[in-house]
Tab-separated table of C-alpha atoms in Angstrom:
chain	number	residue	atom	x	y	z
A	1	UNK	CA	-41.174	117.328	44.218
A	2	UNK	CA	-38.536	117.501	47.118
A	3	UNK	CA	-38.448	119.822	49.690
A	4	UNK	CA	-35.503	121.228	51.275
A	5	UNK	CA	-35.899	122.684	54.425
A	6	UNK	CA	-35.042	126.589	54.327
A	7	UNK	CA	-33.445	126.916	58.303
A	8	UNK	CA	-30.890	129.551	59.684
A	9	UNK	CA	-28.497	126.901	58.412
A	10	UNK	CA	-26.003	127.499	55.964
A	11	UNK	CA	-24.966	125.464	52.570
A	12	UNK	CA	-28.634	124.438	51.721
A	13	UNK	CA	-27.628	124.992	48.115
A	14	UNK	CA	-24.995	122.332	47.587
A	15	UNK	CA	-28.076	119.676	48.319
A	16	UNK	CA	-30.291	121.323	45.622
A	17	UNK	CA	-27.257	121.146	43.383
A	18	UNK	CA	-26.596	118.114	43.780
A	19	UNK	CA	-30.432	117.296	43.532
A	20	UNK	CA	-30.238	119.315	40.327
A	21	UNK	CA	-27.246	117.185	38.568
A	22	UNK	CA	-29.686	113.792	39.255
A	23	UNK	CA	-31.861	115.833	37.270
A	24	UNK	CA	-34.536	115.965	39.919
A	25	UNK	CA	-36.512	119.342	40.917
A	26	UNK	CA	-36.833	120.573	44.251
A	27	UNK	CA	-37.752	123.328	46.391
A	28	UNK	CA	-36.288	124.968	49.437
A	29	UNK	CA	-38.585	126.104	51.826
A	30	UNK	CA	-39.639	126.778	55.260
A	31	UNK	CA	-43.440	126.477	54.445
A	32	UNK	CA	-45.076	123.840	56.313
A	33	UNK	CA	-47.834	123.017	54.036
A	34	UNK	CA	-45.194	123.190	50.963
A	35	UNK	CA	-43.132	120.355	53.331
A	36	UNK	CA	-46.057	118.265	53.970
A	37	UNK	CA	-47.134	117.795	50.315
A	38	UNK	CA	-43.843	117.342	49.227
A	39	UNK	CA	-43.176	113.333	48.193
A	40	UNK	CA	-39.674	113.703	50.256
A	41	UNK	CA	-38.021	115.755	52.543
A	42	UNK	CA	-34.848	116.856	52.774
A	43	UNK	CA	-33.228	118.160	56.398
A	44	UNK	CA	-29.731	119.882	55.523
A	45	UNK	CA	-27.553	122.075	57.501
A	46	UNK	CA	-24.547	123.218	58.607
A	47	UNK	CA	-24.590	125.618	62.157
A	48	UNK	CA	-25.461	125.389	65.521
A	49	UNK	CA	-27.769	122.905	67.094
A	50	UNK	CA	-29.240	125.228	69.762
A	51	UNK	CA	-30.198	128.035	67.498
A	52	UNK	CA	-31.458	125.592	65.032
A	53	UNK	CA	-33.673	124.230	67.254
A	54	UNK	CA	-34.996	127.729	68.167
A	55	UNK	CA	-35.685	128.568	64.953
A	56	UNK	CA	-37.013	125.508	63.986
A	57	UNK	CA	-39.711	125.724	67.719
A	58	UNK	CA	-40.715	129.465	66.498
A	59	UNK	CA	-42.179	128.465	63.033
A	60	UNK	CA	-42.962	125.365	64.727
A	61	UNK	CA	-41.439	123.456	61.932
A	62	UNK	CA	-40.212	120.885	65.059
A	63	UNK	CA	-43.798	119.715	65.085
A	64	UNK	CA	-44.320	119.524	61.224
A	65	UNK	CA	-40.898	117.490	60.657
A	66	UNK	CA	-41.417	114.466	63.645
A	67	UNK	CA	-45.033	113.993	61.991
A	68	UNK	CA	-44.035	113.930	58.806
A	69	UNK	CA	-45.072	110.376	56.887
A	70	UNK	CA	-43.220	110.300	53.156
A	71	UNK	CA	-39.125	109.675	53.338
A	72	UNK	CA	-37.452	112.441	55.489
A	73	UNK	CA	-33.286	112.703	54.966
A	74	UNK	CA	-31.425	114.507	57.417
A	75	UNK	CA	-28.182	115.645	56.884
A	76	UNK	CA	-25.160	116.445	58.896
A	77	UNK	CA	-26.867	119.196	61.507
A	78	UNK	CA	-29.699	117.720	60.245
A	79	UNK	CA	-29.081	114.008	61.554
A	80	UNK	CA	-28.178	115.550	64.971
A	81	UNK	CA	-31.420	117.723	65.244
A	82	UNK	CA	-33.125	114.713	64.741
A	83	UNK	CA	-32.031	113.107	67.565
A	84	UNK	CA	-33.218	112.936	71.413
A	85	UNK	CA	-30.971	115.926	72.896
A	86	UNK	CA	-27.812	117.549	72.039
A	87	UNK	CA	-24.838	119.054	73.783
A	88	UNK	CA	-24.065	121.878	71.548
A	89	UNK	CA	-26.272	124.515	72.831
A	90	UNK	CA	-27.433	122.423	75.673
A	91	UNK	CA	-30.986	121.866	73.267
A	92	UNK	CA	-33.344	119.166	73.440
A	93	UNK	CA	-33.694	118.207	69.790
A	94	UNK	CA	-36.770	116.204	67.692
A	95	UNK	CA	-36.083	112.985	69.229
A	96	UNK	CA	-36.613	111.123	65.957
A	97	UNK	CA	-33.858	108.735	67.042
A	98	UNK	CA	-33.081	108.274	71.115
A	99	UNK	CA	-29.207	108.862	70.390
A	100	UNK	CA	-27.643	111.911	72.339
A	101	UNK	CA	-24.974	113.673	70.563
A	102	UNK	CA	-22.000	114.937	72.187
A	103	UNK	CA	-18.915	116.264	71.538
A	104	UNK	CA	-15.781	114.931	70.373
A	105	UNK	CA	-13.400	114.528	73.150
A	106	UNK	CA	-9.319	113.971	73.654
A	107	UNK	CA	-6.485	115.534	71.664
A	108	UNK	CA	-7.586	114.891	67.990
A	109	UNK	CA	-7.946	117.286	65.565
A	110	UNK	CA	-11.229	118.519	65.978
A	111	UNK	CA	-13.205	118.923	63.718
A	112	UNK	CA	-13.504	115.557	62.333
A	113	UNK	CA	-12.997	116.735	58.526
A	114	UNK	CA	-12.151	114.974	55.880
A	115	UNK	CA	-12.941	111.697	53.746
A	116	UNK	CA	-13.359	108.633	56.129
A	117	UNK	CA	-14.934	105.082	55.420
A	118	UNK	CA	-18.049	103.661	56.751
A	119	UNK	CA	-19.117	100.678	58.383
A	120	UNK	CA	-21.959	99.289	56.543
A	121	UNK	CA	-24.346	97.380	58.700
A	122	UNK	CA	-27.462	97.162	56.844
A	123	UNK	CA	-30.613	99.815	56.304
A	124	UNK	CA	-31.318	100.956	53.023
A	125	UNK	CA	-29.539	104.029	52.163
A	126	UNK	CA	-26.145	102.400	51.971
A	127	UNK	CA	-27.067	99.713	49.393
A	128	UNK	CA	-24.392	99.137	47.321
A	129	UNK	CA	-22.005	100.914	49.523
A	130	UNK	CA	-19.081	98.804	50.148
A	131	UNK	CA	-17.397	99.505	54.060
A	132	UNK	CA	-14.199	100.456	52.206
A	133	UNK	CA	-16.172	103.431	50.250
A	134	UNK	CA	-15.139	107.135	51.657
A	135	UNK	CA	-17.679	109.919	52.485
A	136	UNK	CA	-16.780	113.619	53.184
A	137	UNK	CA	-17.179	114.676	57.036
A	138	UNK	CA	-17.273	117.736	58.923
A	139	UNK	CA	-18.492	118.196	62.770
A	140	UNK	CA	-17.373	118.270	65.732
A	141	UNK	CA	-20.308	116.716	67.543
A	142	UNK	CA	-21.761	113.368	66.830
A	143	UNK	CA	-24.506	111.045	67.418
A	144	UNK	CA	-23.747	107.796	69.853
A	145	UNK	CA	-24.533	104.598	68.407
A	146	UNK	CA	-27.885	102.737	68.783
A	147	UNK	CA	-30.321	100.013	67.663
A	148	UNK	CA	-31.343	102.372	64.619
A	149	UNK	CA	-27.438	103.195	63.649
A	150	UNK	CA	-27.072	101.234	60.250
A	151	UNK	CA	-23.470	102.982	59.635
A	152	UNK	CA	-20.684	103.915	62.060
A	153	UNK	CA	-18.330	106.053	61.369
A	154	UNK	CA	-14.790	105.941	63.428
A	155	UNK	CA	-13.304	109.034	64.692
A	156	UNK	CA	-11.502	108.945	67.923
A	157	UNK	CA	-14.720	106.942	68.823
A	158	UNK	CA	-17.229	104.513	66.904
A	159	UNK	CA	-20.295	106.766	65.946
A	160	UNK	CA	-23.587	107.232	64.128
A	161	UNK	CA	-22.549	108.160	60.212
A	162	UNK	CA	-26.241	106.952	58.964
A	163	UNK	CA	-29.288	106.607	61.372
A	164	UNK	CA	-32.821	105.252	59.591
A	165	UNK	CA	-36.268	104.474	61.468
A	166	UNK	CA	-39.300	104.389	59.888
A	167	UNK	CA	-39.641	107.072	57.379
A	168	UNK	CA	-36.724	108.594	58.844
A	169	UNK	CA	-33.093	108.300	57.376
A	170	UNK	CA	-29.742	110.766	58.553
A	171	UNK	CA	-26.036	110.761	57.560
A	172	UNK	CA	-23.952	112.515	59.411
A	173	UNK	CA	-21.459	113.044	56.160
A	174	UNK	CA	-22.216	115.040	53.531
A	175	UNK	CA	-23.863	112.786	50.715
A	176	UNK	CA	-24.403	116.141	48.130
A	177	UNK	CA	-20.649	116.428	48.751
A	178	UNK	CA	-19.328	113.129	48.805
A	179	UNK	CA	-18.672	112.384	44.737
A	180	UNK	CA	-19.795	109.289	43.078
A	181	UNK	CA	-20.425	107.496	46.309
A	182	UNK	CA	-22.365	110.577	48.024
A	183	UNK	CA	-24.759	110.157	45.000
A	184	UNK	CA	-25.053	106.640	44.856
A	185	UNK	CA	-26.432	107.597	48.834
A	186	UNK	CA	-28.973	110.012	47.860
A	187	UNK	CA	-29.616	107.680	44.428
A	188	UNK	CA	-31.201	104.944	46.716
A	189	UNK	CA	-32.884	108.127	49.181
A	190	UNK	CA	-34.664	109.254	45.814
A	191	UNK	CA	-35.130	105.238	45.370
A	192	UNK	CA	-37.474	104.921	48.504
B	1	UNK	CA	-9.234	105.837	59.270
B	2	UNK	CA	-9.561	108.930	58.174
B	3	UNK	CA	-8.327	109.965	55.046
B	4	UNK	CA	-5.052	112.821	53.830
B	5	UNK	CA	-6.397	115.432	51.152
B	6	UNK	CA	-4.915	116.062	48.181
B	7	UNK	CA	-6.009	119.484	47.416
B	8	UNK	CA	-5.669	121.534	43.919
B	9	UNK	CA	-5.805	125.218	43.936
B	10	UNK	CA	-6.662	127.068	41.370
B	11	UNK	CA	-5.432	130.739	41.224
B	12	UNK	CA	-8.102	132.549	39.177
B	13	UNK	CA	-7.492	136.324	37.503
B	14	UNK	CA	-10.240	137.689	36.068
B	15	UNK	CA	-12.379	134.303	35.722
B	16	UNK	CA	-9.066	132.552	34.335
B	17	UNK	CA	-7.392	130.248	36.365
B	18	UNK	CA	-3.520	131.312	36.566
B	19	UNK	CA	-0.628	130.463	38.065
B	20	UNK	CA	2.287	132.756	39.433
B	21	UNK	CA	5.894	131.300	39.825
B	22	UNK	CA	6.529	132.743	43.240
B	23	UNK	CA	3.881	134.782	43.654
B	24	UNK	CA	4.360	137.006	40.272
B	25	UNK	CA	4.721	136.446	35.861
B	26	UNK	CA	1.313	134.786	36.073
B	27	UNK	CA	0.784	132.541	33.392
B	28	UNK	CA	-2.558	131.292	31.555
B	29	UNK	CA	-3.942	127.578	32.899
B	30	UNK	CA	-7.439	127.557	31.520
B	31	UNK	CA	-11.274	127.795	32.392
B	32	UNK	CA	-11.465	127.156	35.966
B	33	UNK	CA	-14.839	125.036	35.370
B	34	UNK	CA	-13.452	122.786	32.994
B	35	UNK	CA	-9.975	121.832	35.107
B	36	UNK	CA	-12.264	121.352	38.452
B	37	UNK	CA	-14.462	119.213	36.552
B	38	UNK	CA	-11.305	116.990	35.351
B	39	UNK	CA	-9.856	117.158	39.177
B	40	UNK	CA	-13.029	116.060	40.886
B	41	UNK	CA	-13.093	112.817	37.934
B	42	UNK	CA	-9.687	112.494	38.756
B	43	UNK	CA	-9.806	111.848	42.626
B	44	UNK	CA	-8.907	115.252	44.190
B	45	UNK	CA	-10.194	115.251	47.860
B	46	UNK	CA	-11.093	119.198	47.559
B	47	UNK	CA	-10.698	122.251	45.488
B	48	UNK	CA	-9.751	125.877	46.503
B	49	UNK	CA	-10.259	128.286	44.696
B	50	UNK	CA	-7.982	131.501	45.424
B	51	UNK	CA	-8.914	134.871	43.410
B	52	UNK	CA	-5.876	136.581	42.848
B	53	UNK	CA	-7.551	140.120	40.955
B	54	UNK	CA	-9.489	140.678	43.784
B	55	UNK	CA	-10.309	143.877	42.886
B	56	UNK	CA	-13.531	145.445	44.061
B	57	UNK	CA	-15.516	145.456	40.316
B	58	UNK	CA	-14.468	141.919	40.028
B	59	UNK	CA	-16.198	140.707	42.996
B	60	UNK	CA	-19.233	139.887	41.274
B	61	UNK	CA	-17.527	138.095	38.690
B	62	UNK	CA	-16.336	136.034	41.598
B	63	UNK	CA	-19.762	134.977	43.350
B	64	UNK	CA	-20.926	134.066	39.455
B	65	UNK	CA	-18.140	131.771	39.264
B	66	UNK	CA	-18.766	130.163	42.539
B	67	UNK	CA	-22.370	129.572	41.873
B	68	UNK	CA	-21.052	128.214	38.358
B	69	UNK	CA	-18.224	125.743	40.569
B	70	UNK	CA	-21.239	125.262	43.054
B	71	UNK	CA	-23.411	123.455	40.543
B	72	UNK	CA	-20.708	121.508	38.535
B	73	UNK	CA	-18.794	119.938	41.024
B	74	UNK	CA	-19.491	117.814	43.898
B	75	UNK	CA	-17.019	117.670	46.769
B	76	UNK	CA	-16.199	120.559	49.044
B	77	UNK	CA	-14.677	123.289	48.186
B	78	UNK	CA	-12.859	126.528	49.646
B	79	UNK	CA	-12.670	129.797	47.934
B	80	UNK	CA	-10.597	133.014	49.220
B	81	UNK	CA	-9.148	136.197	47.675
B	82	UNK	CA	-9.833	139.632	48.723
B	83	UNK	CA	-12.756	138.671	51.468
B	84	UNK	CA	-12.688	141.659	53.415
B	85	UNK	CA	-15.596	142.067	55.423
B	86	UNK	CA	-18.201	139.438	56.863
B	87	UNK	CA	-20.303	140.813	53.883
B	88	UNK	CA	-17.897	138.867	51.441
B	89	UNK	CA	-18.344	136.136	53.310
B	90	UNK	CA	-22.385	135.989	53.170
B	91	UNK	CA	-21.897	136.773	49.460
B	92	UNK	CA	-19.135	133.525	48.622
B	93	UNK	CA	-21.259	131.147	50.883
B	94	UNK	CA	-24.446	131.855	49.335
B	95	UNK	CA	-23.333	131.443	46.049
B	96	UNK	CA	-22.645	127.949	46.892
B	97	UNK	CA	-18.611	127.722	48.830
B	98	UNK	CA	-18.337	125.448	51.740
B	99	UNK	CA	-15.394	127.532	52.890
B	100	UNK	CA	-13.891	130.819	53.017
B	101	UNK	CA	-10.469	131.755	53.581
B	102	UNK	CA	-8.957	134.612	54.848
B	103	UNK	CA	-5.323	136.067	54.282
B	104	UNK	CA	-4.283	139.494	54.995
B	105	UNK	CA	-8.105	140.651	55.888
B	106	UNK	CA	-7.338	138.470	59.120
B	107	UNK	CA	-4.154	139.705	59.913
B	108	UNK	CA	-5.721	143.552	59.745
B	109	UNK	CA	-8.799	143.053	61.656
B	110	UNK	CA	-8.107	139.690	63.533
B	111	UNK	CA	-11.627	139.527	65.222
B	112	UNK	CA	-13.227	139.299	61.401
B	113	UNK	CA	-12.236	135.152	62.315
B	114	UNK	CA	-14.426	135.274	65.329
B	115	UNK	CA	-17.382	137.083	63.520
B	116	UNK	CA	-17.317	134.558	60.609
B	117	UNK	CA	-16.977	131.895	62.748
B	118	UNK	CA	-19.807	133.161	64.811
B	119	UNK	CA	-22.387	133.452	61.887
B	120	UNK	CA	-20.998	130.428	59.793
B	121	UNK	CA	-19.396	128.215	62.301
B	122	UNK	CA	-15.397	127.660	62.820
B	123	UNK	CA	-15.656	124.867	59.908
B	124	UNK	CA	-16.301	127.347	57.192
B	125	UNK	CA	-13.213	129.562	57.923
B	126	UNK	CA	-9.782	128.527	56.725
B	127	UNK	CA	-7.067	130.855	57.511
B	128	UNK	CA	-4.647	130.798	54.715
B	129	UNK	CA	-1.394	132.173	56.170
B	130	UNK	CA	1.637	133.227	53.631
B	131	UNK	CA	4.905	132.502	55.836
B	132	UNK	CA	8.778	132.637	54.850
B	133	UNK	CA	11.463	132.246	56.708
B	134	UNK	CA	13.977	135.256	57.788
B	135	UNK	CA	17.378	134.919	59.683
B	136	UNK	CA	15.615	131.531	61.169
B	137	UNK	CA	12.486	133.251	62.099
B	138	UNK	CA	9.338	132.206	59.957
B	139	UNK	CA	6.964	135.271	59.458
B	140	UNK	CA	4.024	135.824	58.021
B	141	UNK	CA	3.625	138.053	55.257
B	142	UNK	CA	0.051	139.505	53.591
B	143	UNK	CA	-0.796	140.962	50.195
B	144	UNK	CA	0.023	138.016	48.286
B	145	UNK	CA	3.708	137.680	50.134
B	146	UNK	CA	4.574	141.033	49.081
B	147	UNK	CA	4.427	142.987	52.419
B	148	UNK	CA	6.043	141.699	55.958
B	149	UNK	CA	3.838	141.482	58.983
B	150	UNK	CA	4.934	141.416	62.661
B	151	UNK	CA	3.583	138.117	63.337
B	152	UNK	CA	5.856	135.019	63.780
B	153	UNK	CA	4.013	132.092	62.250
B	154	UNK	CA	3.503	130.249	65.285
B	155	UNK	CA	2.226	133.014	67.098
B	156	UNK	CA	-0.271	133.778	64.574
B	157	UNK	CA	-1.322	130.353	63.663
B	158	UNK	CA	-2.277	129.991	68.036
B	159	UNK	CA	-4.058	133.414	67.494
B	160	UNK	CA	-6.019	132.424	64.380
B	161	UNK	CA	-7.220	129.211	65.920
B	162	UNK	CA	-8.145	130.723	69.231
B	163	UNK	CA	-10.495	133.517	67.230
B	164	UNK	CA	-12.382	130.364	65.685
B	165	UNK	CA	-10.161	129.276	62.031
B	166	UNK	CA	-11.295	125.913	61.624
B	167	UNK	CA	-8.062	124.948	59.437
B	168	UNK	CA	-4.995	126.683	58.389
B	169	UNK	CA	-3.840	126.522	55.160
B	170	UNK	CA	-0.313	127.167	55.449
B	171	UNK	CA	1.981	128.402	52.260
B	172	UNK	CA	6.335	128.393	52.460
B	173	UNK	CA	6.584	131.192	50.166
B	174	UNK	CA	10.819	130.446	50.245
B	175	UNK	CA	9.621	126.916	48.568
B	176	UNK	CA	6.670	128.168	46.200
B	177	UNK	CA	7.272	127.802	42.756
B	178	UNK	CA	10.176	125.801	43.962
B	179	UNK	CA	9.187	122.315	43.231
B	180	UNK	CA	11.847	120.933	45.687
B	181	UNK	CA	9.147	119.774	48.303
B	182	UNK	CA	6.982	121.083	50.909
B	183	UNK	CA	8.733	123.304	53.931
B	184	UNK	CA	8.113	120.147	56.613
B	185	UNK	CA	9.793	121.762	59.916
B	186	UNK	CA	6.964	124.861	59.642
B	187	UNK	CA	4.785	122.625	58.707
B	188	UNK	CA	5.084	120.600	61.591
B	189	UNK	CA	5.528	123.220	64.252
B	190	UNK	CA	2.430	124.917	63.066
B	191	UNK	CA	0.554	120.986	63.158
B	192	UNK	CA	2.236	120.385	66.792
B	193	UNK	CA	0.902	124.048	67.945
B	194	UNK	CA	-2.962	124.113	67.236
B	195	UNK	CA	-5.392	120.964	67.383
B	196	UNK	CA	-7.538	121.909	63.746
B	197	UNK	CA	-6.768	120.471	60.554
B	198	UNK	CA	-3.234	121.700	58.544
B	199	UNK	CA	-3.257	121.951	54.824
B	200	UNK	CA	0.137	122.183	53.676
B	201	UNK	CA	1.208	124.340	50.285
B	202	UNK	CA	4.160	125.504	47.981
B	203	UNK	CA	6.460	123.430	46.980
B	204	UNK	CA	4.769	120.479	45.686
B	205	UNK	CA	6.993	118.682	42.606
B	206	UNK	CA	6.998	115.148	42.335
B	207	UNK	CA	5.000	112.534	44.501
B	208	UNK	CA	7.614	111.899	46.382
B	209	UNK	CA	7.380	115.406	48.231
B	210	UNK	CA	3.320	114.175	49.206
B	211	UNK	CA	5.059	111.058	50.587
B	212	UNK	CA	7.164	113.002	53.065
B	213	UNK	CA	4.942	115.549	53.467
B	214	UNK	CA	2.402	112.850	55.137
B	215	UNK	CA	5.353	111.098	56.478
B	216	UNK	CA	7.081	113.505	58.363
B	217	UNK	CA	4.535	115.637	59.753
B	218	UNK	CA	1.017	115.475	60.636
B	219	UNK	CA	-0.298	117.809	57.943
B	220	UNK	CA	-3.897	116.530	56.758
B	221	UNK	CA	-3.874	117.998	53.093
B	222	UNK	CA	-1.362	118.752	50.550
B	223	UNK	CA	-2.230	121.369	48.157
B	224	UNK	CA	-0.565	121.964	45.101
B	225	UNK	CA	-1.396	124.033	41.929
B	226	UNK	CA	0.772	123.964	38.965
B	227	UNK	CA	2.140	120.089	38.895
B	228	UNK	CA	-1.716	119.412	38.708
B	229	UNK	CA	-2.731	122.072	35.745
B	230	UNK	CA	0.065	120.908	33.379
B	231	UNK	CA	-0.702	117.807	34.513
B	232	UNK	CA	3.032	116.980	35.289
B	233	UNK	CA	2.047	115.128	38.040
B	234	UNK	CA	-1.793	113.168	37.462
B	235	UNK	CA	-3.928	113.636	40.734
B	236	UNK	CA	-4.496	109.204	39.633
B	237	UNK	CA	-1.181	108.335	39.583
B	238	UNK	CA	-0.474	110.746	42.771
B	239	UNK	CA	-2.680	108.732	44.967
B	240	UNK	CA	-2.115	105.245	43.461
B	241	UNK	CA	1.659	106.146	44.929
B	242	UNK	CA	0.957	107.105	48.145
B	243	UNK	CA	-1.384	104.699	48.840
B	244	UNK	CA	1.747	101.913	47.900
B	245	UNK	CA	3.424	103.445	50.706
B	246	UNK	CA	0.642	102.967	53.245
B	247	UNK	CA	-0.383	106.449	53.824
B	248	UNK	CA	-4.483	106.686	53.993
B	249	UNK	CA	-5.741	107.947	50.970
B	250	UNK	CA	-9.058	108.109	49.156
């Protein structure tokens, strides 16, 4: 069984949908015990890092995520929560990874949205993923790039699109949304 | 690089998608389940989905068919029609939209942006604007084009953005059902004006009109409706095209 994480995030669905077309069951939840047994975990969201991270430090789900031991995939919001700090919000965050995430700055259209390629440089979640294959993105703050970045993404500036450490793996795209190559992503996640 | 959208819409009447040579005779194009299904195999960057009955006993009809798009499909997608009130909005994105978009709710109660925004973040709201052009002047008009507003297009496009619209979607009703190309001078004022993403619409015939819509102004998404349904123009050979001419496509 996976377990999503149930946060006051929004579009948690789409990743049990898209869980639900590999024909794999899950369960979204904000139970800790629930996320602990589960033989994955999966970190979604779309919102606001600040109030995420409230909500997350009042069911102290904060705790119960950076100990967790089996494969952990954040995603989008998720990938940025799951770093050391974050400007939106001002928040400390889990400090899975030591990236900080900022915001996008200079005259670009902002938010970066859209289909845009990767840079593949190794890690396992992007096996098979060529650095000409296109993900779906949407955010306006990312994560800097670090020793535990295995895929940039280019926007205005070179950043973290997948992050992995450990037990821990994060795209900053949306793999539930990006089509055949999206699923390939979460194919090798499930693969783990 | 990042890449330009090309965006189907499907206008959808009472769970059928339709689509109205400028904006009335609506004509039957099929189960909207089964065409977004053949777009997303086909390469379309994004769907939107557009309820045109919008009546209030066919709401629910709606959220069933987004939960129904929700689980089939598997790139973003925006729906819109008759949102109303922030209670709409809870209703569309639970069932399993990435995006809302507002039309001539926004224009009545312009702070209904902000409030979505607030709850949802500015991503999730796309501000579909209706414009056509009077004595020189481009307008925007609500309804589904049939009633004139006091906004100028600019104006309101600034407006939108400030309140929190994450994209504008951004529909020439003089070229609409035209199939002579895209209205690129709007198009590119409105792109030059704000700093979020422009989706451009009506007008769409022949791949040629994507080309200079990319070409000429900085528009991120072209969205079309019926070249795709009738399949007068194939979504494949759409993209194989423009990506001959260098513009960055998926």
């Amino acid at each position: 069984m996976i377990a999503i994480i149930k946060y006051n995030a929004g579009n948690i669905r789409s990743v049990q949908n898209a869980l639900d077309r590999l024909g794999v069951s899950s369960v979204i939840t904000d139970d800790p015990e629930t996320i602990k047994a589960a033989e994955k975990v999966i970190f979604p969201g779309v919102g606001e890092a600040g109030s995420a991270m409230s909500y997350l430090r009042e069911r102290e789900l904060d705790r119960v995520i950076r100990e967790l031991k089996q494969p952990v995939l954040g995603i989008c919001l998720g990938l940025q929560l799951m770093c050391a700090s974050s400007e939106e919000g001002s928040t400390s965050c889990l400090g899975i990874f030591p990236n900080k995430v900022v915001r996008f700055q200079g005259d670009a259209i902002i938010p970066h949205m859209g289909w845009n390629a990767l840079e593949v440089k190794g890690g396992s979640l992007l096996n098979g993923i060529r650095s000409t294959d296109d993900v779906y993105f949407v955010h306006s703050y990312y994560a800097e790039t670090g020793a535990f970045t295995t895929g940039i993404g280019n926007y205005i500036t070179p950043f973290s699109a997948v992050l992995e450490r450990d037990n821990f793996y994060a795209t900053q795209f949306h793999p539930e949304k990006s089509a055949g190559i999206g699923e390939r992503i979460l194919q090798n996640f499930l693969a783990l | 690089m990042l890449k330009k959208r090309i965006i189907p819409c499907l206008d959808i009447k009472d769970g059928r998608t339709v689509k109205g040579i400028n904006f009335v005779d609506i004509r039957d194009a099929g189960d909207p389940i089964e065409l977004a299904t053949r777009y997303v195999q086909e390469g379309a960057d994004e769907l939107v989905f557009l309820d045109i009955t919008a009546t209030v006993e066919k709401r629910e009809t709606l959220a069933e068919l987004v939960e129904n798009v929700a689980r089939a499909i598997d790139i973003p997608f925006t729906v819109g029609g008759g949102i109303q009130a922030i209670a709409d909005v809870r209703r569309i994105i639970a069932a399993g939209a990435d995006k809302i978009s507002l039309n001539s709710a926004a224009i009545k109660r312009p702070e209904l942006i902000r409030e979505i925004a607030g709850e949802f973040g500015s991503q999730c709201v796309v501000v579909a604007m209706d414009v056509k052009c009077i004595d020189g002047r481009w307008k925007v008009f609500v309804k589904g084009g049939r009633e004139e507003t006091e906004w100028d297009a600019i104006e309101w496009a600034k407006k939108a953005v400030s309140l929190g619209a994450g994209e504008l979607l951004l529909t020439s009703m003089n070229n609409d059902g035209t199939k002579k190309g895209f209205a690129l001078d709007i198009t590119q004022a409105i792109c030059k004006a704000v700093n979020v993403p422009v989706i451009a619409s009506g007008g769409a015939g022949s791949k040629e009109d994507f080309e200079k819509l990319f070409q000429e102004t900085d528009a991120t998404g072209g969205l079309a409706a019926s070249i795709f349904h009738y399949n007068e123009l194939p979504i494949p050979e759409l993209k194989s095209y423009l990506k001959t001419k260098n513009i960055p496509i998926r």
